[in-house]
């Protein structure tokens, strides 16, 4: 039953009345109001069904299946976080109640990412849905903001196969899926954004509506994404001259220890689990001392330019930044190897351990999962439950063949 909503969404032309019975977040969305001026159609679920219908009217059949799937899933998830972000205030100026849902797009993107991973969805597809949901409000505001080129480039670094053409198609469906006096203005803004992207495509030498920015190297892309918004995407910095740092990312029970032993058998491993055991710190205790001891070990390897594996959960950007930021400061080449397995799989494997973690600890960690960004590493690889590997970004066919770690 858990996958019924996913199957229905991917099939296309889903009936909102039937989807409401299947989609776990539907009832909260149906009970959530929207601003009466900009969403006169009513509640969030009504709007969501209208957006899904308008999207199907754009004839998705011309797109590759992966892109069709990403758009359809984004339609159902794009406003999923509105119930938890709703604020209702009185506007003295307008003499009416105003309904706002600030930051619902990034919060909804995380809900989509975690839900799709837990449903067994392809992590690359989940990544594209995350990007579409995260970005779905941004294009209509780009004309009034500085750094438009930076935004054009950065969206394409956050997706696997989804393009700016897909995002604009989705945003147009979002506009048409509501009743508001400013729909026409919103659609015009999207057309102007598309024209702006076409103009930037001339400088890029590629169609940015359909292709990502052609960075010369992974280092070029990483440095641009980590730098200021007015940095140059044409700059090609030197390749890193330090260590090769392999950072594992995944829930407890996802297979990180096994991956470290089998894929990187000749590399030293900095394992927070091992350090925790040596320091006699429980997983439920404060982990500050454990992390600091791990970072101290990492610094030794980095100073000696020795390749090594960092074995920890590394689920959120803030936690990952501690090790990836340190490695980049030492001019290391950073690779993430993500084991994005469903929560149920991690829980089942954890239960078979001689000393399993409490289930609620893993559930809490699961709520912190975020996709790894293009500003965090030179390369990112995705490993499935069977430990089969695929590149997410930062690699190409010849690089993959030269990569010394086994598939």
XYZ file of C-alpha atoms in Angstrom:
407
model
C 0.000 0.000 0.000
C 2.923 2.329 0.729
C 3.832 2.567 -2.940
C 0.324 3.125 -4.280
C 0.669 6.910 -4.226
C 3.975 6.711 -6.078
C 2.605 4.406 -8.749
C -0.494 6.562 -9.202
C 1.551 9.760 -9.514
C 3.942 8.247 -12.051
C 1.107 6.874 -14.165
C -0.035 10.410 -15.051
C -3.561 11.851 -15.283
C -4.167 10.819 -11.660
C -7.622 11.697 -10.321
C -7.163 14.056 -7.324
C -10.076 12.316 -5.566
C -8.314 8.958 -5.842
C -4.909 10.441 -5.055
C -6.371 11.955 -1.892
C -7.003 8.417 -0.624
C -3.404 7.393 -1.291
C -1.165 10.428 -0.808
C -0.101 10.478 2.878
C -0.052 14.298 3.064
C -3.329 14.912 1.205
C -5.659 15.432 4.171
C -3.452 18.075 5.743
C -3.193 19.817 2.360
C -6.969 19.679 1.867
C -7.471 21.289 5.284
C -4.925 24.041 4.589
C -6.215 27.444 3.423
C -4.501 29.699 0.896
C -4.649 33.418 0.315
C -8.064 34.159 -1.179
C -6.709 36.762 -3.603
C -3.934 34.658 -5.140
C -5.601 31.266 -4.731
C -9.310 31.790 -5.144
C -9.638 28.106 -6.105
C -9.465 27.239 -2.404
C -7.315 24.851 -0.364
C -3.855 23.507 -1.120
C -5.055 20.086 -2.309
C -7.491 21.657 -4.774
C -4.645 23.748 -6.176
C -2.340 20.716 -6.324
C -4.855 18.719 -8.360
C -5.280 21.638 -10.754
C -1.511 21.950 -11.230
C -1.194 18.220 -11.964
C -3.971 18.526 -14.567
C -2.453 21.611 -16.215
C 0.902 19.823 -16.378
C -0.602 16.888 -18.279
C -2.075 19.337 -20.793
C 1.491 20.280 -21.819
C 1.973 16.856 -23.517
C 4.716 15.297 -21.447
C 4.975 12.349 -23.846
C 7.643 14.180 -25.876
C 10.029 14.081 -22.895
C 12.231 11.191 -21.721
C 10.504 9.130 -19.052
C 12.798 10.317 -16.252
C 11.844 13.929 -16.883
C 8.149 13.060 -17.128
C 8.355 11.290 -13.769
C 10.172 14.187 -12.105
C 7.579 16.709 -13.269
C 4.614 14.576 -12.227
C 6.017 13.946 -8.772
C 6.914 17.617 -8.343
C 3.307 18.562 -9.105
C 2.012 16.508 -6.178
C 4.809 17.513 -3.788
C 5.420 21.177 -4.610
C 3.127 22.570 -1.880
C 3.303 19.637 0.529
C 4.866 21.802 3.260
C 2.246 24.560 3.161
C 0.272 23.117 6.116
C 3.288 23.314 8.449
C 4.311 26.806 7.306
C 0.925 28.562 7.183
C 0.668 31.976 8.825
C -2.647 33.866 8.914
C -2.478 37.571 9.703
C -4.744 40.593 9.376
C -3.701 43.215 6.819
C -4.882 46.602 7.994
C -3.871 48.084 4.645
C -5.962 45.610 2.619
C -8.637 45.167 5.317
C -8.551 41.400 4.980
C -6.873 38.255 6.260
C -3.623 37.366 4.543
C -2.434 33.768 4.299
C 1.291 33.199 3.836
C 3.392 30.025 3.732
C 7.018 31.231 3.979
C 9.782 28.765 3.086
C 7.324 26.078 2.048
C 9.350 25.343 -1.091
C 12.655 24.280 0.566
C 10.797 22.455 3.328
C 8.606 20.681 0.797
C 11.681 19.731 -1.212
C 13.072 17.894 1.822
C 9.772 16.126 2.429
C 9.795 14.971 -1.201
C 13.441 13.847 -1.078
C 13.014 11.768 2.064
C 9.650 10.314 1.046
C 10.869 9.245 -2.385
C 14.034 7.643 -1.004
C 11.970 5.758 1.570
C 9.573 4.597 -1.146
C 12.489 3.008 -2.998
C 12.585 5.640 -5.717
C 15.694 6.112 -7.870
C 17.870 8.634 -5.941
C 18.627 10.500 -9.164
C 14.907 10.958 -9.767
C 14.400 11.984 -6.137
C 17.168 14.538 -6.600
C 15.418 16.088 -9.603
C 12.080 16.257 -7.800
C 13.833 17.948 -4.876
C 15.294 20.572 -7.238
C 11.954 21.261 -8.970
C 10.115 21.697 -5.664
C 12.917 23.786 -4.129
C 13.073 26.111 -7.146
C 9.431 26.335 -8.186
C 8.886 29.855 -6.775
C 12.177 31.360 -7.899
C 11.878 31.949 -11.669
C 9.024 34.468 -11.407
C 11.222 36.658 -9.167
C 14.464 36.414 -11.151
C 13.754 39.448 -13.325
C 13.806 41.704 -10.257
C 16.956 40.246 -8.710
C 20.674 40.560 -9.302
C 22.791 37.540 -10.184
C 20.408 35.992 -12.702
C 23.223 34.112 -14.450
C 24.289 32.584 -11.159
C 20.764 31.282 -10.594
C 20.568 29.936 -14.134
C 23.799 28.019 -13.620
C 23.151 26.808 -10.095
C 19.797 25.187 -10.870
C 21.443 22.970 -13.475
C 24.067 21.829 -10.948
C 21.336 20.550 -8.614
C 19.655 18.186 -11.075
C 20.475 14.892 -12.714
C 18.508 15.144 -15.965
C 15.834 17.771 -15.340
C 16.362 21.028 -17.246
C 15.420 24.708 -17.142
C 12.824 23.941 -19.819
C 11.253 21.447 -17.401
C 11.303 23.899 -14.514
C 9.656 26.640 -16.588
C 7.060 24.161 -17.871
C 6.287 23.227 -14.293
C 6.161 26.841 -13.097
C 3.734 27.684 -15.909
C 1.511 24.789 -14.835
C 1.671 26.094 -11.273
C 0.508 29.493 -12.504
C -2.332 28.029 -14.574
C -3.375 25.798 -11.696
C -4.744 28.655 -9.622
C -7.364 31.396 -9.837
C -5.726 34.781 -9.412
C -5.641 38.204 -11.103
C -1.859 37.986 -11.614
C -1.661 34.660 -13.498
C -1.065 36.379 -16.837
C 1.730 38.484 -15.342
C 3.363 35.374 -13.908
C 3.255 33.584 -17.260
C 4.776 36.614 -18.977
C 7.601 36.685 -16.427
C 8.354 33.027 -17.202
C 8.542 33.784 -20.922
C 10.978 36.616 -20.206
C 13.104 34.287 -18.049
C 13.203 31.787 -20.917
C 14.388 34.539 -23.258
C 17.048 35.598 -20.758
C 18.305 31.995 -20.601
C 18.463 31.867 -24.408
C 20.609 35.010 -24.388
C 22.998 33.541 -21.819
C 23.173 30.366 -23.916
C 25.051 32.294 -26.596
C 27.897 32.996 -24.161
C 27.808 29.466 -22.788
C 28.005 27.880 -26.221
C 25.185 25.490 -25.330
C 21.396 25.592 -24.943
C 20.981 26.276 -21.228
C 17.271 25.546 -21.444
C 18.160 21.924 -22.156
C 21.760 21.487 -20.969
C 23.782 22.349 -17.840
C 26.501 24.966 -17.867
C 29.595 23.389 -19.529
C 32.127 23.729 -16.727
C 35.620 22.762 -17.876
C 36.327 20.546 -14.842
C 34.678 19.407 -11.600
C 36.996 21.834 -9.792
C 35.628 24.690 -11.920
C 32.064 23.785 -11.008
C 32.848 23.311 -7.311
C 34.736 26.593 -6.961
C 32.048 28.522 -8.822
C 29.238 27.085 -6.688
C 31.140 27.781 -3.461
C 32.194 31.266 -4.512
C 30.408 34.613 -4.700
C 27.393 35.037 -6.976
C 29.396 37.314 -9.288
C 32.201 34.797 -9.831
C 33.189 33.715 -13.331
C 31.934 30.329 -14.590
C 34.634 30.456 -17.292
C 37.526 30.323 -14.823
C 39.434 27.013 -14.729
C 41.387 26.661 -11.477
C 44.203 24.192 -10.943
C 43.269 20.635 -10.047
C 43.468 19.909 -6.296
C 46.925 18.841 -5.150
C 46.071 17.274 -1.795
C 44.508 14.060 -0.594
C 41.686 12.123 -2.174
C 39.010 12.151 0.541
C 36.234 9.578 0.274
C 33.258 10.662 2.416
C 30.519 8.111 3.030
C 26.946 9.258 3.605
C 24.039 7.153 4.793
C 21.855 6.075 7.681
C 23.115 3.573 10.235
C 22.522 0.185 8.643
C 22.832 1.488 5.090
C 26.073 -0.425 4.463
C 28.819 2.152 4.976
C 31.176 -0.190 6.879
C 30.856 -2.896 4.239
C 31.392 -0.365 1.451
C 34.530 0.982 3.122
C 35.976 -2.537 3.453
C 35.138 -3.730 -0.063
C 35.356 -0.637 -2.268
C 38.342 1.036 -0.567
C 40.250 -1.813 1.118
C 43.676 -0.157 0.869
C 42.712 3.217 2.341
C 42.858 4.169 6.036
C 39.413 4.825 7.514
C 38.404 7.506 9.986
C 35.317 5.908 11.520
C 33.263 7.810 14.061
C 31.729 4.523 15.224
C 35.189 3.161 16.055
C 36.176 6.401 17.796
C 32.905 6.380 19.728
C 33.576 2.847 20.928
C 37.153 3.663 21.914
C 36.001 6.730 23.846
C 33.088 4.786 25.386
C 30.576 7.357 24.173
C 27.036 6.070 23.605
C 25.278 6.897 20.287
C 22.615 8.747 22.286
C 25.202 10.916 24.123
C 26.591 14.233 22.931
C 28.826 13.511 19.932
C 30.974 16.651 20.047
C 34.068 14.929 21.431
C 33.742 12.105 18.903
C 33.543 14.503 15.942
C 36.520 16.524 17.163
C 38.617 13.373 17.553
C 37.635 12.301 14.054
C 38.540 15.669 12.575
C 41.884 15.524 14.360
C 42.611 12.171 12.670
C 41.512 13.618 9.321
C 43.921 16.550 9.700
C 46.827 14.134 10.085
C 45.962 12.481 6.769
C 45.339 15.822 5.064
C 48.652 17.321 6.182
C 50.475 14.301 4.767
C 48.354 14.367 1.584
C 47.301 10.787 2.304
C 44.090 9.460 0.762
C 41.531 8.239 3.300
C 37.885 7.351 3.942
C 35.641 9.319 6.294
C 32.974 6.951 7.638
C 30.057 8.714 9.337
C 26.382 9.343 8.610
C 26.940 12.789 6.983
C 23.229 13.225 6.261
C 22.771 17.008 6.480
C 24.664 19.843 4.789
C 25.650 21.396 8.099
C 27.226 18.177 9.354
C 28.887 17.383 6.035
C 30.409 20.851 5.850
C 32.631 20.092 8.836
C 34.590 17.425 6.972
C 34.208 18.555 3.362
C 35.071 22.153 4.254
C 38.146 20.981 6.140
C 39.232 18.766 3.239
C 38.801 21.551 0.700
C 40.828 23.891 2.905
C 43.667 21.388 2.510
C 43.269 21.371 -1.280
C 41.865 17.827 -1.273
C 39.772 16.148 -3.943
C 36.466 15.413 -2.224
C 34.226 12.527 -3.244
C 30.916 11.643 -1.614
C 29.616 8.094 -1.835
C 25.955 8.183 -0.811
C 24.024 5.124 0.300
C 20.508 6.499 -0.042
C 18.630 3.395 1.092
C 15.043 3.479 2.385
C 14.559 3.972 6.096
C 12.852 0.573 6.371
C 15.920 -1.144 4.891
C 18.257 0.628 7.314
C 15.994 -0.241 10.241
C 15.828 -3.917 9.262
C 19.612 -4.174 8.889
C 20.173 -2.294 12.138
C 17.884 -4.725 13.975
C 20.167 -7.611 12.929
C 23.218 -6.018 14.563
C 24.596 -7.424 17.788
C 24.136 -3.979 19.380
C 21.413 -2.212 17.374
C 20.680 1.460 17.742
C 17.233 2.371 19.095
C 14.749 2.669 16.221
C 13.808 6.223 17.227
C 17.444 7.333 16.854
C 17.527 6.203 13.225
C 14.113 7.761 12.592
C 15.423 11.059 13.934
C 18.486 10.881 11.701
C 16.268 10.113 8.706
C 14.554 13.477 9.130
C 17.921 15.222 8.664
C 18.654 13.741 5.221
C 19.458 16.246 2.486
C 20.777 15.611 -1.034
C 24.465 16.367 -1.527
C 24.969 19.647 -3.376
C 27.286 20.566 -6.213
C 29.054 22.985 -3.865
C 30.076 20.177 -1.495
C 32.271 17.877 -3.557
C 34.128 17.272 -6.797
C 32.286 14.005 -7.330
C 29.201 12.319 -5.929
C 28.376 8.651 -6.411
C 25.103 6.923 -5.548
C 25.124 3.316 -4.290
C 21.957 1.221 -4.126
C 21.043 -1.555 -1.677
C 23.037 -4.081 -3.726
C 26.058 -1.715 -3.622
C 25.953 -1.000 -7.335
C 27.368 2.419 -8.165
C 26.268 5.254 -10.449
C 27.708 8.763 -10.864
C 25.536 11.670 -9.724
C 27.817 14.478 -10.917
C 31.452 15.439 -11.299
C 32.308 12.454 -13.473
C 32.092 11.510 -17.115
C 32.618 8.264 -19.004
C 36.413 8.536 -19.228
C 36.726 9.628 -15.582
C 34.567 6.746 -14.444
C 36.783 4.291 -16.320
C 39.874 5.765 -14.678
C 38.391 5.815 -11.198
C 40.372 3.406 -9.026
C 37.487 2.419 -6.746
C 35.543 -0.680 -7.873
C 31.952 -0.530 -9.038
